[in-house]
Coordinates of C-alpha atoms and ligand atoms in Angstrom, one line a residue:
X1 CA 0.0 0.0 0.0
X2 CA 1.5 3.3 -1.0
X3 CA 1.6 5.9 1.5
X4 CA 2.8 9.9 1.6
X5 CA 3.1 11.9 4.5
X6 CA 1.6 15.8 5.1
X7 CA 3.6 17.1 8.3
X8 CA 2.5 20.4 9.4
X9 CA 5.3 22.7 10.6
X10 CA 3.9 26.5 10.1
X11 CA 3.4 27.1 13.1
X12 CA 4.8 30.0 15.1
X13 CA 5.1 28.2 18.6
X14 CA 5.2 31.5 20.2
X15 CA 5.0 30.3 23.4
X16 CA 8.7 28.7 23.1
X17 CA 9.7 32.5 23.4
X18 CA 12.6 31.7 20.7
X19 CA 13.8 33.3 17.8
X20 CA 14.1 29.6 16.0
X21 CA 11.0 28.4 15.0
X22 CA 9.3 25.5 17.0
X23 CA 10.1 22.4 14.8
X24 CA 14.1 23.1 14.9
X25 CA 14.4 23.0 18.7
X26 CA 16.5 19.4 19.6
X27 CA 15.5 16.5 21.3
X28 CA 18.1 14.1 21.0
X29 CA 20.3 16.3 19.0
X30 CA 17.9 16.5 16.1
X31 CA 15.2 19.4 15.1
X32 CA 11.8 17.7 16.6
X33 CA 11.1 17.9 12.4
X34 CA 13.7 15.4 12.3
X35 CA 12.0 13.0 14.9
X36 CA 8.9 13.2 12.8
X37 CA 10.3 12.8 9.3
X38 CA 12.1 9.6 10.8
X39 CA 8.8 8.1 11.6
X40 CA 7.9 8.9 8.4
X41 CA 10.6 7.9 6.6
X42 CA 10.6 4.4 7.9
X43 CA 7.2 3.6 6.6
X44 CA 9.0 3.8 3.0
X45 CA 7.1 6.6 1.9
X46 CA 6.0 7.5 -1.7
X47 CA 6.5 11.3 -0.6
X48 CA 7.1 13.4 2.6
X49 CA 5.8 16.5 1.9
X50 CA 7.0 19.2 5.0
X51 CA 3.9 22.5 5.1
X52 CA 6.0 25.1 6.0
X53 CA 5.5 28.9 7.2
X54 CA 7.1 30.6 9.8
X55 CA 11.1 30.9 8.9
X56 CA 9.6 28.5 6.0
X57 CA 13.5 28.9 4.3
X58 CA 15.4 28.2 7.6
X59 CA 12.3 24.9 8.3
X60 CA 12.8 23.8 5.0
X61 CA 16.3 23.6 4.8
X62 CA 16.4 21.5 8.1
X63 CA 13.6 19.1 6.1
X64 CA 16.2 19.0 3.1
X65 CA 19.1 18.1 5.1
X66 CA 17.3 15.9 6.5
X67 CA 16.3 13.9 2.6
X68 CA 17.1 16.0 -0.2
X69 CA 13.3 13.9 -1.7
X70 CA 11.4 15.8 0.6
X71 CA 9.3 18.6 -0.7
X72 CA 8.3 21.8 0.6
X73 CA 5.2 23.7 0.3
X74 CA 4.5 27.4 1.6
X75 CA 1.4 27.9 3.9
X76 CA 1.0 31.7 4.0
X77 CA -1.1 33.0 6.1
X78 CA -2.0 30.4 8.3
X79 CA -5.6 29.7 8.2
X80 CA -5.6 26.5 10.5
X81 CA -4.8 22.8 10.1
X82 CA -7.2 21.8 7.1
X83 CA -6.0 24.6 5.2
X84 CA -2.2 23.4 6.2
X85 CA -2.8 20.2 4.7
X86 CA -4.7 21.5 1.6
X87 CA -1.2 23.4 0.4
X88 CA -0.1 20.0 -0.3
X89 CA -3.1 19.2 -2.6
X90 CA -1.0 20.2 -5.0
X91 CA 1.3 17.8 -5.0
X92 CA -0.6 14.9 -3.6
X93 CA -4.4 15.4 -5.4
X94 CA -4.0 12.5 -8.0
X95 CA -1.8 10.3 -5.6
X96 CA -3.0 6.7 -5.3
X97 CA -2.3 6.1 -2.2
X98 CA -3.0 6.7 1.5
X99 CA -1.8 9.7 3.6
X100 CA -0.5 10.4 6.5
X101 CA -1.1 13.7 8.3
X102 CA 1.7 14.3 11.0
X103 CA 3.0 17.3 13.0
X104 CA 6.5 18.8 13.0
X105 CA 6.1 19.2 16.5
X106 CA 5.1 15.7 18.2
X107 CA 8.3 14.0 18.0
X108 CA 7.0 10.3 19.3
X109 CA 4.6 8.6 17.3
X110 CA 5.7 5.2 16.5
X111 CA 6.1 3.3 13.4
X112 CA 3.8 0.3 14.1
X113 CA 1.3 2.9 15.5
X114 CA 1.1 4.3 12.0
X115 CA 1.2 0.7 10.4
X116 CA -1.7 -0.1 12.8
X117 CA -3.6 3.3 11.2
X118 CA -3.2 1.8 7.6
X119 CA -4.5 -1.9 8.9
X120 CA -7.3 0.2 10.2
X121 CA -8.4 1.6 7.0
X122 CA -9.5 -1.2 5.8
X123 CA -12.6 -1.1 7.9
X124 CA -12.8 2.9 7.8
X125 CA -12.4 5.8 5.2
X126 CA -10.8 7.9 7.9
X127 CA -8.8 6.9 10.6
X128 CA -8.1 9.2 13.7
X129 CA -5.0 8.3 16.1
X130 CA -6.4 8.9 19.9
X131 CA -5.5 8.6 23.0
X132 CA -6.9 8.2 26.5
X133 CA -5.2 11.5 28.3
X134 CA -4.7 12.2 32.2
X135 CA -5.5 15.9 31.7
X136 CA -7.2 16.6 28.5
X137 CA -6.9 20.1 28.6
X138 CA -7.6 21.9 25.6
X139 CA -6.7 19.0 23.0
X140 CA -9.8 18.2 20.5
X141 CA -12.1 15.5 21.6
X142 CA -13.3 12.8 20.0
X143 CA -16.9 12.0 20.2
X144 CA -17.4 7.8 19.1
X145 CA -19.8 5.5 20.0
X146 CA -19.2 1.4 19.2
X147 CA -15.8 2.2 17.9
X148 CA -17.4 4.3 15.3
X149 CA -16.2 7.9 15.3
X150 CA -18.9 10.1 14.9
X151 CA -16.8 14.1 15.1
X152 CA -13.7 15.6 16.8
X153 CA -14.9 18.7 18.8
X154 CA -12.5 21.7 19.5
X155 CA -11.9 22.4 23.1
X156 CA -13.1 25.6 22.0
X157 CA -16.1 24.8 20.8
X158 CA -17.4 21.9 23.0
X159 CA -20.0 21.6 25.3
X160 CA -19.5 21.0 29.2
X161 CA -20.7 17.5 28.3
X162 CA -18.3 16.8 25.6
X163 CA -15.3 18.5 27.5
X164 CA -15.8 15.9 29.9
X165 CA -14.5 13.0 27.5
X166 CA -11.2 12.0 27.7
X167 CA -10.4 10.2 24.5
X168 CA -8.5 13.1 22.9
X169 CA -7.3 13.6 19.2
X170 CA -3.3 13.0 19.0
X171 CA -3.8 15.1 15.4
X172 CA -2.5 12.4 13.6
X173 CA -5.0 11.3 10.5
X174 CA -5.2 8.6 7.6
X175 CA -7.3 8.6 4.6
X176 CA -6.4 7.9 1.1
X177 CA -5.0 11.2 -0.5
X178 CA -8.6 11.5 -3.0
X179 CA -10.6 11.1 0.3
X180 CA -8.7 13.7 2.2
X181 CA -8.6 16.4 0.0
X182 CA -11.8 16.2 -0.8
X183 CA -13.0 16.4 2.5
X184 CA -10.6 19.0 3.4
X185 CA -12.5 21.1 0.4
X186 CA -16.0 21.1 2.6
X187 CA -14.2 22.4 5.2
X188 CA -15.5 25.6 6.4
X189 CA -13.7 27.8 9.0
X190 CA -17.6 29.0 11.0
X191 CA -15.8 27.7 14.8
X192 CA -15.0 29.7 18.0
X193 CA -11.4 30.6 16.4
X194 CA -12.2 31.0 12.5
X195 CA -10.2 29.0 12.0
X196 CA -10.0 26.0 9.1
X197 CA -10.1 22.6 11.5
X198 CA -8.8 19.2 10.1
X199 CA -10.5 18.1 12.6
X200 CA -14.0 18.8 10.8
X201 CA -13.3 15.9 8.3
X202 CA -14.9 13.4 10.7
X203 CA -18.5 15.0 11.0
X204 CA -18.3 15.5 7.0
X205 CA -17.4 12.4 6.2
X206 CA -20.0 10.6 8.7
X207 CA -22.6 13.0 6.8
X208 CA -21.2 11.2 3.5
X209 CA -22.2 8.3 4.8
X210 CA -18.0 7.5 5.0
X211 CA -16.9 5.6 8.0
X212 CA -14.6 7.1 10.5
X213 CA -12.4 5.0 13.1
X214 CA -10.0 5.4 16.1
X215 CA -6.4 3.4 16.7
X216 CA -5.9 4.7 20.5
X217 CA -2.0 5.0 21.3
X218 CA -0.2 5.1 24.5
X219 CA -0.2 8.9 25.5
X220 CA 3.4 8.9 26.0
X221 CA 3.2 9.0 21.7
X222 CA 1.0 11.9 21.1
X223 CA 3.3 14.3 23.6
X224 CA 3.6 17.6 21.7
X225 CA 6.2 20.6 22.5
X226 CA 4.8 23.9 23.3
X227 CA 7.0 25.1 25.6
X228 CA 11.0 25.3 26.8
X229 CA 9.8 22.6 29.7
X230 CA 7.9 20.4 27.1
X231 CA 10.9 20.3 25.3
X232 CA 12.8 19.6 28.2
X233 CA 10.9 17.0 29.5
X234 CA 10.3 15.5 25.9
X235 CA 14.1 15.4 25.8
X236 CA 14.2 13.3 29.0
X237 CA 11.0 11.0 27.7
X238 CA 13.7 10.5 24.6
X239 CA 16.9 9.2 26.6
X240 CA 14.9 7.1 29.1
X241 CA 13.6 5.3 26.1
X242 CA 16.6 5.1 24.3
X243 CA 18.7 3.7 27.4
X244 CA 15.9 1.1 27.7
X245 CA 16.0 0.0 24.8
X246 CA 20.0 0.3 24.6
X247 CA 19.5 -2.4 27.7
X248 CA 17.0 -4.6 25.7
X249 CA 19.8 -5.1 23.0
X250 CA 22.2 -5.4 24.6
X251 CA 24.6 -3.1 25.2
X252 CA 25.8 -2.6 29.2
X253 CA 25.3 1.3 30.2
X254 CA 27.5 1.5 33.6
X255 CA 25.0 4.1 34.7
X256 CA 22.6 4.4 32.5
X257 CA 20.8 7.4 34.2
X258 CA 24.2 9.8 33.2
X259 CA 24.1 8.4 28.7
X260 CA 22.7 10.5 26.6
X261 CA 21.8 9.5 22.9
X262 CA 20.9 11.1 19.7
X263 CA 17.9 10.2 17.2
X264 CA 20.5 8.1 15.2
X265 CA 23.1 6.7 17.2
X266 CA 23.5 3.0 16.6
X267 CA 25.5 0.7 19.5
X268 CA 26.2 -3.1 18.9
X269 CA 25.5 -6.0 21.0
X270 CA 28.1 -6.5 24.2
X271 CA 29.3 -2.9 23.5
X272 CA 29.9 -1.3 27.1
X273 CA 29.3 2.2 27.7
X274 CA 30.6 4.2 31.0
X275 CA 28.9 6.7 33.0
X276 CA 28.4 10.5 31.5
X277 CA 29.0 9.4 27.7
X278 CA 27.6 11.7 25.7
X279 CA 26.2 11.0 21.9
X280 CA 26.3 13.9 19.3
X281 CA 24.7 12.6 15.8
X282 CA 25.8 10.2 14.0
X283 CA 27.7 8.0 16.0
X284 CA 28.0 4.0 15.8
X285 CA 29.6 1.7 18.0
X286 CA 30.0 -1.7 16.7
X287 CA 29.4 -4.8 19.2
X288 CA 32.3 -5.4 21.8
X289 CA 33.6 -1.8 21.5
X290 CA 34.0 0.1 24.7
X291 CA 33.2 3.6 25.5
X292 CA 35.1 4.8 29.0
X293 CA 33.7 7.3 31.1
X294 CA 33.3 11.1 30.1
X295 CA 33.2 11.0 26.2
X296 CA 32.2 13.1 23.7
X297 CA 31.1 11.5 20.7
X298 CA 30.1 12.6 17.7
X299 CA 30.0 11.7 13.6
X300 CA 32.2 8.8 14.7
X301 CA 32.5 5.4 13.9
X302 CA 34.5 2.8 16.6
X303 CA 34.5 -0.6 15.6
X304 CA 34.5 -4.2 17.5
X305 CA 37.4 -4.0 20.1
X306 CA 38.2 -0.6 20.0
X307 CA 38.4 0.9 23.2
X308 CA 37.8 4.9 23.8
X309 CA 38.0 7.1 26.8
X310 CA 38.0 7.8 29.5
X311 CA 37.8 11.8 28.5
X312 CA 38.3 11.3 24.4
X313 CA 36.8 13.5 22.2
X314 CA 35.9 11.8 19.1
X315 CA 34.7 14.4 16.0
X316 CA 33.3 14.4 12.7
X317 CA 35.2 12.0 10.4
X318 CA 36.6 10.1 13.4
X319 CA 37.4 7.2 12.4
X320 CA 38.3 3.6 14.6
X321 CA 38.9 0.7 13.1
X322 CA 39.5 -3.0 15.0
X323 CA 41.1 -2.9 18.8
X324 CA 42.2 1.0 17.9
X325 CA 42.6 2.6 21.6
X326 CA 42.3 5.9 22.4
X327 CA 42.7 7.1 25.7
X328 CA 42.4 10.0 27.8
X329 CA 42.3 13.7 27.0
X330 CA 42.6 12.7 23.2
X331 CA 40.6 14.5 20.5
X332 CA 40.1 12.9 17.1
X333 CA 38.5 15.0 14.1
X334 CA 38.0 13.7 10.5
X335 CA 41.1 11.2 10.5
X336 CA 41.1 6.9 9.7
X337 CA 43.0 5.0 12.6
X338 CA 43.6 1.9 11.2
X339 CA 43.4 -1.8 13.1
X340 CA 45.3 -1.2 16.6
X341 CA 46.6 2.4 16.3
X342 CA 47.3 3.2 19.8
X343 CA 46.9 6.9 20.6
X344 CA 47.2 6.6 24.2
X345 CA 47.3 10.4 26.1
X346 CA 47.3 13.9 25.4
X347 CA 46.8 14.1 21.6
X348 CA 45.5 15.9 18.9
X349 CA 44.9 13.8 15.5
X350 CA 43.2 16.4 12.7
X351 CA 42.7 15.6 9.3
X352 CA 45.0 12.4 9.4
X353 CA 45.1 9.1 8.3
X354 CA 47.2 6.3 10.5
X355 CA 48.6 3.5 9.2
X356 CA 48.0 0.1 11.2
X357 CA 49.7 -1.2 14.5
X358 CA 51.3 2.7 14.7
X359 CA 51.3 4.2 18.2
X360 CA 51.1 7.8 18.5
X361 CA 52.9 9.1 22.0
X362 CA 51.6 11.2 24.5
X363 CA 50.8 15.2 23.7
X364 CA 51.6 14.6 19.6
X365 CA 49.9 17.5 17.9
X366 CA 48.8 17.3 14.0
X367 CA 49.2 20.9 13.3
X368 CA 46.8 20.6 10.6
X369 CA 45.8 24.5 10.2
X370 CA 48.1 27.1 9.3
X371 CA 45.1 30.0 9.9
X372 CA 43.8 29.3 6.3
X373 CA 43.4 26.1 5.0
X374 CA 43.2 22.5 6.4
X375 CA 46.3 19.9 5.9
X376 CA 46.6 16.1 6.0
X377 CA 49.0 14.4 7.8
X378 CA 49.7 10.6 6.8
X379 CA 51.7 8.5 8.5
X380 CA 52.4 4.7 7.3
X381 CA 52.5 1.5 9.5
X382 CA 54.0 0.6 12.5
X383 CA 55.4 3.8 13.3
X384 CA 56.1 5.2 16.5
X385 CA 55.6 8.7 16.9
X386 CA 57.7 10.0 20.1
X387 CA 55.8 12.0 22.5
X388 CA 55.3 15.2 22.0
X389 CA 56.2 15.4 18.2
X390 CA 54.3 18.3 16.6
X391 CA 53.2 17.4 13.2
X392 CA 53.3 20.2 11.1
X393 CA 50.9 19.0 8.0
X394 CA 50.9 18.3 5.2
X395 CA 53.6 16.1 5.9
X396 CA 53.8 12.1 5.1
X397 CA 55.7 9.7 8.0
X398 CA 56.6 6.6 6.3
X399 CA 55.7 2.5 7.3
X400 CA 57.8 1.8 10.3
X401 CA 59.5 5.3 11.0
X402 CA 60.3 7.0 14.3
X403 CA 60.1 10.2 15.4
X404 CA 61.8 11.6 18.2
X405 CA 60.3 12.9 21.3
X406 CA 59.8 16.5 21.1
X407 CA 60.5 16.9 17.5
X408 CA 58.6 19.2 15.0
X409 CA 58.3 17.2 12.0
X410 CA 58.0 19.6 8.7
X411 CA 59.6 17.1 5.8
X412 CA 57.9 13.8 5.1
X413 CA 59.7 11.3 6.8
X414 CA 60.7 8.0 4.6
X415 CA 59.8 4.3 5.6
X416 CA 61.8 3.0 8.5
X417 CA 63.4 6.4 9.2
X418 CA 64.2 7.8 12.3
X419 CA 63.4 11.7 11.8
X420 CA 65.1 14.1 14.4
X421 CA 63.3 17.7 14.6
X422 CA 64.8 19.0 17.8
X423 CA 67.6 20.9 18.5
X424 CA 70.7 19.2 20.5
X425 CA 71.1 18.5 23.9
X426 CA 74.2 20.6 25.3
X427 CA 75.1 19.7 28.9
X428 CA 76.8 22.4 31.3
X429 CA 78.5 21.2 33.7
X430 CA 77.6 23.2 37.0
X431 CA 75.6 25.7 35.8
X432 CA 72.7 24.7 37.2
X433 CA 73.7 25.4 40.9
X434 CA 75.6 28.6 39.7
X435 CA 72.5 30.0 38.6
X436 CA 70.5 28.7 41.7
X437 CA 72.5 30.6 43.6
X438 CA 72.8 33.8 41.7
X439 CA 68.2 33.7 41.5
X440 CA 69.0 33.4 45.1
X441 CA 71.0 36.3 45.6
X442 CA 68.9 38.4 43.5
X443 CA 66.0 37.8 45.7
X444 CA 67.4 38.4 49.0
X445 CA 68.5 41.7 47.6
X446 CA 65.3 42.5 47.0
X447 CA 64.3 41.8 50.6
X448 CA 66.4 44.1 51.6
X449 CA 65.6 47.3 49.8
Ligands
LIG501 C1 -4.7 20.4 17.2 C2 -6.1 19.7 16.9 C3 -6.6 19.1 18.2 C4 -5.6 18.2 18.8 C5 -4.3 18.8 19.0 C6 -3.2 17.8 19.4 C7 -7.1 20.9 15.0 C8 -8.1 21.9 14.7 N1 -7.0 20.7 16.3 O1 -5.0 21.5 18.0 O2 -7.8 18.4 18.0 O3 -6.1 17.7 20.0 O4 -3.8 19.4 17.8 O5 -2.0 18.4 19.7 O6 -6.5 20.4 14.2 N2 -0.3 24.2 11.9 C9 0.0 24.7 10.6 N3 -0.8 25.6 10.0 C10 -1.8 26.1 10.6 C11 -2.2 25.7 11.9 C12 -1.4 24.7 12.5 O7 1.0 24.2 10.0 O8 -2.5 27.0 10.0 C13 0.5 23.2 12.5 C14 1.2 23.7 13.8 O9 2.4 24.2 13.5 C15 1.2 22.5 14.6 C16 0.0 21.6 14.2 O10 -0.4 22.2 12.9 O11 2.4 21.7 14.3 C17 -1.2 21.7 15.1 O12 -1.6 23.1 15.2 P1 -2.0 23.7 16.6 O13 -2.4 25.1 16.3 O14 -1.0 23.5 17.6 O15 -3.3 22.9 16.9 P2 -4.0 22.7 18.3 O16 -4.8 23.8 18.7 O17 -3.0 22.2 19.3
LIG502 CA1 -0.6 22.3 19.6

């Protein structure tokens, strides 16, 4: 069955009090139009089509990095949520197919609750996601009797009677794309806020003679973000799911409580992460891989074995092959460690590519910027690169070549060299207490005066 997707994201969301519009605030390091789009996009989709409004340029460009297939369509002014979805008629009118209306702004709704929506077509032309709420507030409410729906009323416009029902309308709505837009047509806008209502599709429909369901999800689903402490509480909603199900698959989390993930990170089986590891986008960690305490991931690949951390940065471009091991206080940004590259302490590996089995000693530096342009340092395979050697890129150490400690390494270095960029130890006999004595002097003089 061929499906597209409407999400509504026009909306101001005024009561964030930002300057970004609603749908790019993060949970889980991704817009909250990413969350939904991933939903989406996991359905296989025949289109996603994103109704934007406010900042539409700055909205749509988040739905285009998100898929570059995703089309935009301009809702200006905003006349309500039928007349959202109608700027997509467009583009949808003559598809043969279901669709999917979703907002931009409820991040949760699950794949197999939208699967379960398209099963329930089958028995009606519309199908309505619900849910039974706690507090049902202001959300819409829908009015069914024997699993038949029979309207959604407004908050605003229902009666005491009706405000007292607590199956409440999530927003999310399935019809075929011919059904929905021509329902959406007979919308009028004669309600408490003048406002076009989705919502109204039901009561048309049943006057059709159509037949109009409910698929009732958990309410954990449906949460929207309004506010800074929706989104804040959304954001925890996110990682206590994500840990649990981190758990379910496998992965040890030390402390769970103190990991935080993004929409996309992926983690193998029997991978063990530490306490206060923190996921940036993009990240996977393949099974057996371990993450110490206090890292910083992000755009980073670490593969079976590896070991990372405690206190490693990993950046974008980062990355491990098999049983690499970084330790502590080492950041890594756009560079390939081969199979068991040992970067122990203290570094800083830019723009580089490391040959297998090399081990990179404490406080090296790839000096991969010279306040312009960014430089690539390559260095070969089983090389040892003495603490503190300063890398000065673009600069090539061959297979099995040594640096000295403390050198500054500005010529490539051939295979199975030993490359010596430091100036030569002199001893002075002496001198030392000489000038111990002379400081000392110098200061009890001072005393004095
Ligand atoms: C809507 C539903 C309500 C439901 C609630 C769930 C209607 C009329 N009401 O109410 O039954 O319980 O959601 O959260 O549909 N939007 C546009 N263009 C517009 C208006 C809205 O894109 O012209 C977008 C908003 O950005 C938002 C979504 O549609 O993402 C919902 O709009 P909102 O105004 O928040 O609807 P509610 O009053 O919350
Ligand atoms: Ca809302």
């Amino acid at each position: 069955m061929a499906v597209s997707f409407i999400i509504l994201a026009a909306g101001m969301g005024s009561r964030m009090n930002s300057d970004t519009p609603k749908v790019l605030h993060h949970i889980a390091a991704a817009p909250l139009l990413h969350h939904a789009l991933t939903a989406a996009r996991s359905l296989e989709p025949a289109r996603i089509v994103v109704v934007t409004g406010h900042e539409a340029a700055a909205v749509a460009k988040s739905a285009e990095a998100f898929d570059p297939s995703v089309e935009c369509v301009l809702q200006d002014p905003q006349l309500g949520t039928a007349h959202a979805v109608d700027m997509a008629a467009p583009l949808l009118k003559d598809f043969a197919g279901e669709a999917i209306v979703l907002y931009g702004d409820t991040p949760f709704i699950r794949p197999e609750t939208l699967e379960a929506m398209l099963h329930a077509r089958a028995r009606h032309s519309v199908v309505v996601l619900g849910f039974q709420a706690k507090d049902p507030g202001r959300y819409g409410r829908l009015v069914a009797r024997d699993k038949e729906l029979e309207k959604i009323v407004e908050y605003k416009d229902a009666s005491d009677e009706e405000r007292r029902i607590t199956l409440c309308n999530s927003g999310v709505i399935c019809a075929s794309a011919k059904t929905l837009f021509d329902l959406i047509a007979e919308v009028g806008n004669a309600n408490a806020a003048a406002e076009f209502y989705l919502t109204d599709i039901v009561q048309i429909a049943r006057a059709q003679g159509l037949s109009a369901g409910v698929v009732i999800c958990d309410e954990a689903e449906t949460m929207g973000v309004n506010t800074r402490a929706q989104l804040a509480e959304a954001e925890g909603a996110f990682q206590s799911r994500a840990r649990a199900e981190a758990l379910e698959n496998g992965v040890t989390l030390t402390a769970p409580e103190t990991v935080f993930f993004a929409l996309d990170t992926h983690i193998g089986r029997d991978a063990i992460i530490g306490p206060n590891v923190i996921f940036g986008t993009k990240v996977t960690v393949e099974s057996g891989a371990e993450v110490k305490a206090f890292c910083h991931l992000e755009g980073c690949h670490i593969s079976r074995g590896a070991t990372v951390g405690p206190f490693a940065r990993l950046r974008p471009g980062a990355e491990l092959a098999e049983d690499v091991h970084v330790g502590n206080f080492v950041e890594i940004k756009n560079a390939i460690l081969d199979e068991g590259v040992k970067v122990g302490h203290l570094s800083y590996i830019g723009d580089a590519d490391i040959g297998e089995f090399t081990n990179i000693g404490a406080g090296t530096v790839t000096c991969n910027y010279d306040g312009v342009m960014k430089h690539r340092t390559r260095i070969g395979k089983r090389a040892f690169i003495g603490s503190d050697t300063m890398l000065v890129a673009p600069v090539t150490v061959g297979n099995d070549a040594l640096t000295a400690s403390g050198s500054v390494i500005t010529e490539n270095v051939p295979d199975e060299a030993l490359a010596l960029g430091r100036a030569k130890q002199v001893n002075k006999p002496g001198l030392a207490t000489k000038l111990m004595a002379r400081l000392k002097a110098i200061k009890a003089a001072k005393g004095k005066s």
